[in-house]
Amino acid sequence: MSRTMRILASLVVIAIVAVALGVWIIRGPGPLDFAGGTKVALADYRAGKPTGVPASLEKASLIERGEYLAKAADCMVCHTTQGGQEYAGGLGFKLPFGTLYSTNITPDKETGIGNYSDKDFLNAVQRGVRHDGARLYPAMPYTSYTYISDADALAIKAYLFSLPPVRATPPANTLAFPFNQRWAMMFWSAVFNPDIRYEPDTSKSREWNRGAYLAEALAHCGECHTPRNLAFALNNRKKFAGAVTAGWRAFNISSDKTTGVGGWRDDDLISYLAVGHAAGHGTASGPMGEAVDHSLSRMAPEDIRAIVTYLRSVPPIASSDLPATLAPPASASHKDGSQDARGKMVFQGACVSCHGWTGESAISPMATLTGAWAVNDPGATNVAQIVISGTRRHTPDGALSMPAFGNAYSDDEIAAVANYVTARFGSKGSKLTAQDVADLRKQTAE
């Protein structure tokens, strides 16, 4: 071999190694790598089945089991527009490079998934490949759903195919070049989708494994609560450390005792997941409120407990921008004049009748502000979004809602009231501007 050929061969090897190293650095660890135990195929796990449905539904029909699993996977929320027909698609997700619309997953043969075979459905759910071979964008969380067992995915298919077909075509996506090139997703998927089913960890209990399966595969918690890397894939080096998704902040749910959920009692975590409220910790709103109402609240109590067991094991990561100590109730006196006068005026006119001057509501515990991360977040993202969009929660005791004020108040007024709320009821006041509020309006799903 000539000297030139040896140099070229060396350069090729160096380039391959550099690319492989770059991919490894960008991709990072998998969502369950932190556990470090020995993993086995599902069929070889002997401590009890961690997949499927809870014991109370083991003898239920395939469609009934599929319904439970579809709710655990929160399929309906992303595939239903406000006031639209369930699962008919068309919900818009506003991204930095355009808007992506969810698809129709009813069994309509022309506009839905009525022609999908079992193999087609598995390819879409676990691999992000449509019936026609086109690639799905990871707004469909197939990098999490890839861990769903074949049996569970096909049970979900059976449930979806039992629904009435709806003829509905979503609007065309408005993604800018090069993000509108679906074919390029094959390279993204090759790096970031492991395309493997859930493998139980033999060093952990059956309950832990059940919680891991629910949190990672079906409920796909990391899709909102884990930050993303430069390639928009989950950065599991900061697993569950919190992130801003669709214009809302999903807070830290790692086991950190100050800015995560490590300091929460089990009963508090169970209540927050099952009902969307925990005394002293606030009430779920926005996407988390929807996840509770349509998914987590529909789960069996033992499944909620399993998720809590799993969350306890996730390594602690502190959120440096959140306070280590939450603010106590505010003073009943509000005449100190130390806070934003315009924000106070908006609060007094629209908010105080429900939330009170102390932040502890006399109307409903779910309206209490004290202890909520939203008002203790100096960024005030969720406070502003709640004012803009309101909350439409459904609790076991009936509907609980806060009206949307996005059309009633200007961006400047919403910024002012958010700054007032965080200063009065939180540990540190925010400094939102009208432009910040305008940007938040643009990020929410439509």
Short mmCIF file of C-alpha atoms in Angstrom, two decimals:
data_model
loop_
_atom_site.label_atom_id
_atom_site.label_comp_id
_atom_site.label_asym_id
_atom_site.label_seq_id
_atom_site.Cartn_x
_atom_site.Cartn_y
_atom_site.Cartn_z
CA MET A 1 0.00 0.00 0.00
CA SER A 2 1.38 3.40 -0.99
CA ARG A 3 2.02 6.13 1.53
CA THR A 4 -0.86 8.17 0.09
CA MET A 5 -3.28 5.25 0.47
CA ARG A 6 -2.16 4.67 4.05
CA ILE A 7 -2.78 8.32 4.85
CA LEU A 8 -6.22 8.20 3.23
CA ALA A 9 -7.11 5.01 5.10
CA SER A 10 -5.98 6.58 8.36
CA LEU A 11 -8.08 9.66 7.68
CA VAL A 12 -11.13 7.50 6.95
CA VAL A 13 -10.65 5.59 10.21
CA ILE A 14 -10.21 8.84 12.14
CA ALA A 15 -13.34 10.26 10.54
CA ILE A 16 -15.38 7.15 11.39
CA VAL A 17 -14.16 7.20 14.98
CA ALA A 18 -14.89 10.93 15.25
CA VAL A 19 -18.43 10.48 13.91
CA ALA A 20 -19.06 7.52 16.22
CA LEU A 21 -17.75 9.49 19.19
CA GLY A 22 -19.87 12.50 18.24
CA VAL A 23 -22.97 10.34 17.96
CA TRP A 24 -22.25 8.74 21.34
CA ILE A 25 -21.77 12.14 22.97
CA ILE A 26 -24.93 13.62 21.45
CA ARG A 27 -27.10 10.55 22.04
CA GLY A 28 -26.03 10.06 25.63
CA PRO A 29 -27.44 7.39 27.96
CA GLY A 30 -30.80 5.70 27.55
CA PRO A 31 -33.69 6.56 29.88
CA LEU A 32 -33.11 3.53 32.11
CA ASP A 33 -29.32 3.35 32.06
CA PHE A 34 -29.10 5.12 35.42
CA ALA A 35 -30.47 2.01 37.16
CA GLY A 36 -27.42 -0.05 36.26
CA GLY A 37 -28.96 -3.47 36.88
CA THR A 38 -29.03 -6.56 34.70
CA LYS A 39 -31.78 -6.42 32.09
CA VAL A 40 -33.50 -9.47 30.64
CA ALA A 41 -36.06 -10.11 27.94
CA LEU A 42 -39.62 -9.77 29.16
CA ALA A 43 -40.23 -13.50 28.66
CA ASP A 44 -37.30 -14.31 30.97
CA TYR A 45 -38.39 -12.12 33.88
CA ARG A 46 -39.78 -14.25 36.71
CA ALA A 47 -40.75 -11.70 39.36
CA GLY A 48 -44.16 -10.85 37.89
CA LYS A 49 -45.28 -9.27 34.64
CA PRO A 50 -44.50 -5.52 34.62
CA THR A 51 -46.26 -4.82 31.31
CA GLY A 52 -49.94 -5.11 30.39
CA VAL A 53 -52.82 -4.04 32.61
CA PRO A 54 -53.29 -4.19 36.39
CA ALA A 55 -54.48 -7.45 37.94
CA SER A 56 -58.07 -6.23 38.13
CA LEU A 57 -58.22 -6.13 34.33
CA GLU A 58 -56.28 -9.29 33.48
CA LYS A 59 -59.47 -11.13 32.53
CA ALA A 60 -60.99 -8.18 30.68
CA SER A 61 -61.52 -8.28 26.93
CA LEU A 62 -58.75 -7.23 24.54
CA ILE A 63 -60.60 -3.99 23.77
CA GLU A 64 -61.07 -3.16 27.46
CA ARG A 65 -57.40 -3.78 28.11
CA GLY A 66 -56.52 -1.66 25.11
CA GLU A 67 -58.67 1.17 26.39
CA TYR A 68 -56.80 1.18 29.71
CA LEU A 69 -53.44 1.16 27.94
CA ALA A 70 -54.48 3.87 25.47
CA LYS A 71 -55.43 6.11 28.39
CA ALA A 72 -52.18 5.31 30.17
CA ALA A 73 -50.38 6.33 26.97
CA ASP A 74 -52.42 9.57 26.81
CA CYS A 75 -53.20 9.09 23.12
CA MET A 76 -56.43 11.06 23.04
CA VAL A 77 -55.10 14.43 24.21
CA CYS A 78 -52.60 14.85 21.38
CA HIS A 79 -54.95 13.53 18.71
CA THR A 80 -57.99 15.66 19.58
CA THR A 81 -58.60 19.35 18.94
CA GLN A 82 -60.46 21.58 21.37
CA GLY A 83 -64.12 20.72 20.84
CA GLY A 84 -63.26 18.21 18.13
CA GLN A 85 -64.00 14.50 17.80
CA GLU A 86 -61.79 12.26 19.89
CA TYR A 87 -58.76 10.76 18.15
CA ALA A 88 -59.57 12.55 14.84
CA GLY A 89 -56.32 14.54 14.91
CA GLY A 90 -55.67 18.11 13.83
CA LEU A 91 -54.14 19.46 17.05
CA GLY A 92 -51.37 21.88 16.13
CA PHE A 93 -47.99 21.81 17.87
CA LYS A 94 -46.12 25.08 17.43
CA LEU A 95 -42.41 24.48 17.02
CA PRO A 96 -39.57 26.97 16.43
CA PHE A 97 -39.58 25.98 12.76
CA GLY A 98 -43.31 25.73 12.02
CA THR A 99 -46.51 24.00 13.11
CA LEU A 100 -47.00 20.23 13.13
CA TYR A 101 -50.51 18.76 13.23
CA SER A 102 -51.46 15.46 14.82
CA THR A 103 -52.94 12.72 12.66
CA ASN A 104 -56.32 11.02 12.62
CA ILE A 105 -56.01 7.70 14.47
CA THR A 106 -59.63 6.60 14.21
CA PRO A 107 -60.25 3.50 12.05
CA ASP A 108 -61.37 5.54 9.03
CA LYS A 109 -59.86 3.83 6.00
CA GLU A 110 -59.20 6.96 3.98
CA THR A 111 -58.10 9.58 6.49
CA GLY A 112 -57.30 7.49 9.57
CA ILE A 113 -55.56 4.20 10.31
CA GLY A 114 -58.31 1.83 9.18
CA ASN A 115 -55.99 0.14 6.66
CA TYR A 116 -53.16 -0.44 9.14
CA SER A 117 -52.16 -4.05 9.68
CA ASP A 118 -50.72 -5.15 13.01
CA LYS A 119 -47.24 -4.75 11.53
CA ASP A 120 -48.08 -1.26 10.25
CA PHE A 121 -49.31 -0.21 13.68
CA LEU A 122 -46.21 -1.54 15.44
CA ASN A 123 -43.99 0.23 12.92
CA ALA A 124 -45.76 3.53 13.56
CA VAL A 125 -45.87 3.28 17.35
CA GLN A 126 -42.46 1.75 18.02
CA ARG A 127 -40.39 2.90 15.03
CA GLY A 128 -42.01 6.08 13.76
CA VAL A 129 -42.78 4.73 10.28
CA ARG A 130 -46.21 5.26 8.70
CA HIS A 131 -48.31 2.80 6.68
CA ASP A 132 -47.02 4.40 3.45
CA GLY A 133 -43.39 4.19 4.59
CA ALA A 134 -43.05 7.90 5.39
CA ARG A 135 -41.31 8.86 8.60
CA LEU A 136 -43.13 10.35 11.59
CA TYR A 137 -41.77 13.32 13.45
CA PRO A 138 -40.84 12.70 17.11
CA ALA A 139 -43.68 14.94 18.31
CA MET A 140 -45.25 11.48 18.16
CA PRO A 141 -43.19 10.08 21.06
CA TYR A 142 -42.15 6.85 19.38
CA THR A 143 -38.72 6.99 21.03
CA SER A 144 -40.61 6.37 24.29
CA TYR A 145 -43.34 4.17 22.81
CA THR A 146 -40.63 1.93 21.38
CA TYR A 147 -40.47 0.35 24.84
CA ILE A 148 -44.16 -0.66 24.72
CA SER A 149 -44.53 -4.42 24.32
CA ASP A 150 -46.01 -5.74 21.09
CA ALA A 151 -48.96 -7.21 22.99
CA ASP A 152 -49.79 -3.89 24.64
CA ALA A 153 -49.42 -1.92 21.41
CA LEU A 154 -51.76 -4.32 19.61
CA ALA A 155 -54.27 -4.10 22.45
CA ILE A 156 -54.26 -0.32 21.95
CA LYS A 157 -54.82 -0.92 18.23
CA ALA A 158 -57.80 -3.17 19.01
CA TYR A 159 -59.32 -0.43 21.15
CA LEU A 160 -58.77 2.28 18.52
CA PHE A 161 -60.29 0.04 15.84
CA SER A 162 -63.39 -0.43 18.04
CA LEU A 163 -64.12 3.31 17.86
CA PRO A 164 -66.36 4.91 15.24
CA PRO A 165 -64.34 5.94 12.17
CA VAL A 166 -64.13 9.70 11.68
CA ARG A 167 -63.43 11.16 8.26
CA ALA A 168 -61.08 14.05 9.02
CA THR A 169 -57.88 15.28 7.43
CA PRO A 170 -55.63 17.51 9.55
CA PRO A 171 -54.27 20.78 8.14
CA ALA A 172 -51.00 20.59 6.24
CA ASN A 173 -47.88 21.01 8.35
CA THR A 174 -46.08 24.33 7.97
CA LEU A 175 -42.54 23.20 8.78
CA ALA A 176 -39.77 25.22 7.15
CA PHE A 177 -36.96 23.67 5.09
CA PRO A 178 -35.08 21.46 5.93
CA PHE A 179 -37.40 20.32 8.73
CA ASN A 180 -40.14 19.51 6.21
CA GLN A 181 -38.06 16.69 4.75
CA ARG A 182 -39.54 13.58 6.35
CA TRP A 183 -37.01 11.25 4.78
CA ALA A 184 -34.28 12.85 6.91
CA MET A 185 -35.94 11.44 10.02
CA MET A 186 -34.52 8.02 9.17
CA PHE A 187 -31.08 9.31 10.18
CA TRP A 188 -32.42 10.94 13.35
CA SER A 189 -34.22 7.73 14.29
CA ALA A 190 -31.13 5.64 13.61
CA VAL A 191 -29.32 7.63 16.28
CA PHE A 192 -32.04 8.34 18.83
CA ASN A 193 -34.60 5.54 18.60
CA PRO A 194 -33.21 2.32 20.14
CA ASP A 195 -36.12 0.28 18.68
CA ILE A 196 -36.20 -2.12 21.63
CA ARG A 197 -39.03 -3.27 23.88
CA TYR A 198 -38.98 -2.84 27.65
CA GLU A 199 -36.50 -5.13 29.36
CA PRO A 200 -37.08 -5.63 33.11
CA ASP A 201 -34.24 -4.96 35.53
CA THR A 202 -33.64 -8.08 37.64
CA SER A 203 -32.01 -6.06 40.43
CA LYS A 204 -35.24 -4.14 41.04
CA SER A 205 -38.64 -5.11 42.41
CA ARG A 206 -41.64 -5.94 40.28
CA GLU A 207 -43.27 -2.67 41.43
CA TRP A 208 -40.23 -0.66 40.33
CA ASN A 209 -40.28 -2.36 36.94
CA ARG A 210 -43.99 -1.71 36.57
CA GLY A 211 -43.43 1.95 37.43
CA ALA A 212 -40.53 2.19 34.98
CA TYR A 213 -42.66 0.68 32.21
CA LEU A 214 -45.54 3.04 32.90
CA ALA A 215 -43.39 6.17 33.26
CA GLU A 216 -40.97 5.53 30.41
CA ALA A 217 -43.01 3.63 27.82
CA LEU A 218 -46.72 4.38 28.19
CA ALA A 219 -46.93 7.71 30.04
CA HIS A 220 -43.68 8.92 28.36
CA CYS A 221 -42.96 11.35 31.22
CA GLY A 222 -39.54 12.21 29.90
CA GLU A 223 -40.97 13.75 26.74
CA CYS A 224 -42.00 16.80 28.77
CA HIS A 225 -39.89 16.61 31.93
CA THR A 226 -36.46 15.88 30.41
CA PRO A 227 -34.49 18.63 28.63
CA ARG A 228 -33.56 18.12 24.99
CA ASN A 229 -30.15 18.16 23.34
CA LEU A 230 -29.05 20.05 20.23
CA ALA A 231 -30.72 17.44 18.03
CA PHE A 232 -34.05 17.82 19.90
CA ALA A 233 -33.73 14.35 21.43
CA LEU A 234 -34.06 13.73 25.17
CA ASN A 235 -30.93 14.52 27.15
CA ASN A 236 -31.01 11.77 29.75
CA ARG A 237 -27.90 13.14 31.41
CA LYS A 238 -30.42 15.56 32.94
CA LYS A 239 -33.20 13.05 33.29
CA PHE A 240 -36.48 14.48 34.62
CA ALA A 241 -34.75 17.77 35.49
CA GLY A 242 -37.55 19.79 33.90
CA ALA A 243 -38.03 21.56 30.57
CA VAL A 244 -40.25 24.02 28.73
CA THR A 245 -42.56 22.19 26.33
CA ALA A 246 -45.30 23.75 24.18
CA GLY A 247 -44.92 27.01 26.07
CA TRP A 248 -45.39 25.48 29.54
CA ARG A 249 -42.76 24.56 32.09
CA ALA A 250 -42.72 20.90 33.09
CA PHE A 251 -41.01 21.02 36.47
CA ASN A 252 -38.23 18.88 37.91
CA ILE A 253 -39.51 15.42 38.93
CA SER A 254 -36.16 13.90 39.80
CA SER A 255 -35.53 12.80 43.40
CA ASP A 256 -33.83 16.11 44.28
CA LYS A 257 -35.16 17.09 47.72
CA THR A 258 -35.33 20.84 47.15
CA THR A 259 -36.25 21.49 43.52
CA GLY A 260 -37.53 18.03 42.56
CA VAL A 261 -40.00 15.68 44.22
CA GLY A 262 -37.57 13.98 46.59
CA GLY A 263 -38.96 15.95 49.53
CA TRP A 264 -42.59 15.11 48.78
CA ARG A 265 -44.39 12.51 50.87
CA ASP A 266 -45.64 9.46 48.96
CA ASP A 267 -49.23 10.48 49.64
CA ASP A 268 -48.56 13.92 48.14
CA LEU A 269 -47.10 12.45 44.97
CA ILE A 270 -49.93 9.95 44.68
CA SER A 271 -52.50 12.72 45.11
CA TYR A 272 -50.82 14.97 42.55
CA LEU A 273 -50.68 12.21 39.95
CA ALA A 274 -54.13 10.79 40.61
CA VAL A 275 -56.08 14.00 41.23
CA GLY A 276 -53.82 16.80 40.05
CA HIS A 277 -53.45 18.46 43.42
CA ALA A 278 -51.30 18.01 46.52
CA ALA A 279 -51.67 20.20 49.60
CA GLY A 280 -48.68 22.49 49.90
CA HIS A 281 -47.45 21.68 46.38
CA GLY A 282 -50.03 23.22 44.09
CA THR A 283 -52.39 22.09 41.35
CA ALA A 284 -51.67 20.70 37.90
CA SER A 285 -52.55 22.96 34.98
CA GLY A 286 -51.87 23.10 31.27
CA PRO A 287 -50.45 19.92 29.68
CA MET A 288 -49.90 18.33 33.11
CA GLY A 289 -53.52 18.99 34.04
CA GLU A 290 -54.59 17.29 30.81
CA ALA A 291 -52.28 14.35 31.52
CA VAL A 292 -53.86 13.92 34.95
CA ASP A 293 -57.44 14.29 33.76
CA HIS A 294 -57.24 12.04 30.71
CA SER A 295 -54.48 9.59 31.63
CA LEU A 296 -53.04 9.39 35.14
CA SER A 297 -56.39 9.74 36.95
CA ARG A 298 -57.68 6.77 34.93
CA MET A 299 -54.93 4.47 36.19
CA ALA A 300 -55.39 1.90 38.94
CA PRO A 301 -54.10 2.98 42.39
CA GLU A 302 -51.40 0.30 42.30
CA ASP A 303 -50.08 1.71 39.03
CA ILE A 304 -49.84 5.21 40.48
CA ARG A 305 -47.93 3.79 43.46
CA ALA A 306 -45.59 1.98 41.08
CA ILE A 307 -44.82 5.24 39.26
CA VAL A 308 -44.04 6.89 42.61
CA THR A 309 -41.69 4.02 43.49
CA TYR A 310 -39.90 4.51 40.19
CA LEU A 311 -39.65 8.31 40.54
CA ARG A 312 -38.00 7.86 43.93
CA SER A 313 -35.11 6.07 42.21
CA VAL A 314 -34.34 8.67 39.54
CA PRO A 315 -31.04 10.39 40.43
CA PRO A 316 -31.44 13.89 41.92
CA ILE A 317 -30.68 16.86 39.71
CA ALA A 318 -31.08 20.35 41.15
CA SER A 319 -32.78 23.10 39.15
CA SER A 320 -30.40 26.03 39.64
CA ASP A 321 -33.01 28.62 38.69
CA LEU A 322 -35.55 27.53 41.30
CA PRO A 323 -35.45 28.52 44.99
CA ALA A 324 -34.37 25.98 47.59
CA THR A 325 -37.19 27.13 49.88
CA LEU A 326 -40.77 27.86 48.83
CA ALA A 327 -42.45 31.02 50.04
CA PRO A 328 -44.93 30.77 52.95
CA PRO A 329 -48.45 32.26 52.75
CA ALA A 330 -48.43 35.99 52.04
CA SER A 331 -49.66 38.57 54.54
CA ALA A 332 -53.37 39.26 54.66
CA SER A 333 -52.47 42.93 54.38
CA HIS A 334 -51.93 44.10 50.83
CA LYS A 335 -51.46 47.81 51.38
CA ASP A 336 -47.67 47.91 51.60
CA GLY A 337 -47.29 49.34 48.09
CA SER A 338 -44.09 47.38 47.54
CA GLN A 339 -45.25 45.41 44.53
CA ASP A 340 -46.18 46.22 40.95
CA ALA A 341 -49.16 48.62 41.12
CA ARG A 342 -50.51 47.69 37.70
CA GLY A 343 -50.16 43.98 38.41
CA LYS A 344 -51.89 44.46 41.76
CA MET A 345 -54.76 46.24 40.02
CA VAL A 346 -55.25 43.31 37.61
CA PHE A 347 -54.97 40.79 40.45
CA GLN A 348 -57.50 42.67 42.56
CA GLY A 349 -59.94 42.90 39.69
CA ALA A 350 -59.69 39.35 38.32
CA CYS A 351 -57.92 37.03 40.75
CA VAL A 352 -58.27 37.86 44.44
CA SER A 353 -61.86 36.63 44.77
CA CYS A 354 -60.67 33.04 44.18
CA HIS A 355 -57.03 33.08 45.30
CA GLY A 356 -57.18 35.50 48.23
CA TRP A 357 -54.54 37.99 49.35
CA THR A 358 -52.61 35.32 51.26
CA GLY A 359 -52.55 32.86 48.36
CA GLU A 360 -54.58 30.35 50.36
CA SER A 361 -57.96 30.07 48.69
CA ALA A 362 -61.13 30.06 50.78
CA ILE A 363 -63.04 28.64 47.80
CA SER A 364 -61.08 25.51 46.87
CA PRO A 365 -57.74 23.96 47.88
CA MET A 366 -57.05 23.64 44.16
CA ALA A 367 -57.04 27.43 43.85
CA THR A 368 -54.41 27.83 46.58
CA LEU A 369 -51.20 29.40 45.26
CA THR A 370 -49.00 28.88 48.32
CA GLY A 371 -46.40 26.17 47.78
CA ALA A 372 -46.92 25.87 44.02
CA TRP A 373 -43.82 25.78 41.86
CA ALA A 374 -45.57 27.98 39.29
CA VAL A 375 -45.58 31.04 41.60
CA ASN A 376 -42.10 30.24 42.93
CA ASP A 377 -40.61 30.06 39.44
CA PRO A 378 -38.81 33.36 38.75
CA GLY A 379 -39.48 32.77 35.06
CA ALA A 380 -43.27 32.88 35.67
CA THR A 381 -43.88 30.81 32.53
CA ASN A 382 -46.82 28.85 33.88
CA VAL A 383 -48.34 31.78 35.76
CA ALA A 384 -48.52 33.73 32.53
CA GLN A 385 -49.89 30.76 30.60
CA ILE A 386 -52.60 30.10 33.19
CA VAL A 387 -53.69 33.73 32.98
CA ILE A 388 -53.69 33.53 29.17
CA SER A 389 -55.38 30.15 28.77
CA GLY A 390 -57.15 29.53 32.07
CA THR A 391 -57.51 25.99 33.37
CA ARG A 392 -60.11 23.41 32.46
CA ARG A 393 -59.71 20.64 34.98
CA HIS A 394 -62.03 17.72 35.69
CA THR A 395 -61.80 16.32 39.18
CA PRO A 396 -63.69 13.50 40.88
CA ASP A 397 -65.91 16.15 42.46
CA GLY A 398 -66.78 17.77 39.15
CA ALA A 399 -65.32 20.47 36.95
CA LEU A 400 -62.85 22.96 38.34
CA SER A 401 -61.93 25.81 36.05
CA MET A 402 -60.36 29.22 35.88
CA PRO A 403 -61.45 31.47 33.02
CA ALA A 404 -58.96 32.47 30.35
CA PHE A 405 -57.98 36.13 30.46
CA GLY A 406 -55.84 36.12 27.33
CA ASN A 407 -58.39 38.10 25.35
CA ALA A 408 -59.40 40.38 28.22
CA TYR A 409 -55.94 41.69 29.07
CA SER A 410 -53.03 42.99 27.03
CA ASP A 411 -49.60 41.38 27.00
CA ASP A 412 -48.35 44.21 29.20
CA GLU A 413 -51.12 43.64 31.76
CA ILE A 414 -50.53 39.88 31.83
CA ALA A 415 -46.82 40.43 32.34
CA ALA A 416 -47.60 42.84 35.17
CA VAL A 417 -49.96 40.48 37.01
CA ALA A 418 -47.53 37.55 36.59
CA ASN A 419 -44.75 39.67 38.08
CA TYR A 420 -47.04 40.70 40.93
CA VAL A 421 -48.12 37.12 41.68
CA THR A 422 -44.58 35.74 41.77
CA ALA A 423 -43.37 38.64 43.93
CA ARG A 424 -46.27 38.37 46.40
CA PHE A 425 -46.69 34.60 46.63
CA GLY A 426 -43.30 33.29 45.48
CA SER A 427 -39.74 33.47 46.69
CA LYS A 428 -38.57 35.85 43.97
CA GLY A 429 -40.52 38.10 41.66
CA SER A 430 -40.36 37.60 37.92
CA LYS A 431 -39.52 40.28 35.37
CA LEU A 432 -41.69 39.33 32.43
CA THR A 433 -42.17 41.83 29.64
CA ALA A 434 -45.01 42.23 27.17
CA GLN A 435 -42.77 40.66 24.52
CA ASP A 436 -42.22 37.61 26.74
CA VAL A 437 -45.98 37.14 27.01
CA ALA A 438 -46.42 37.58 23.26
CA ASP A 439 -43.79 34.86 22.71
CA LEU A 440 -45.55 32.53 25.16
CA ARG A 441 -48.83 32.97 23.31
CA LYS A 442 -47.16 31.77 20.11
CA GLN A 443 -45.84 28.55 21.67
CA THR A 444 -49.02 26.91 22.90
CA ALA A 445 -50.72 24.12 20.98
CA GLU A 446 -53.73 25.16 18.92
#
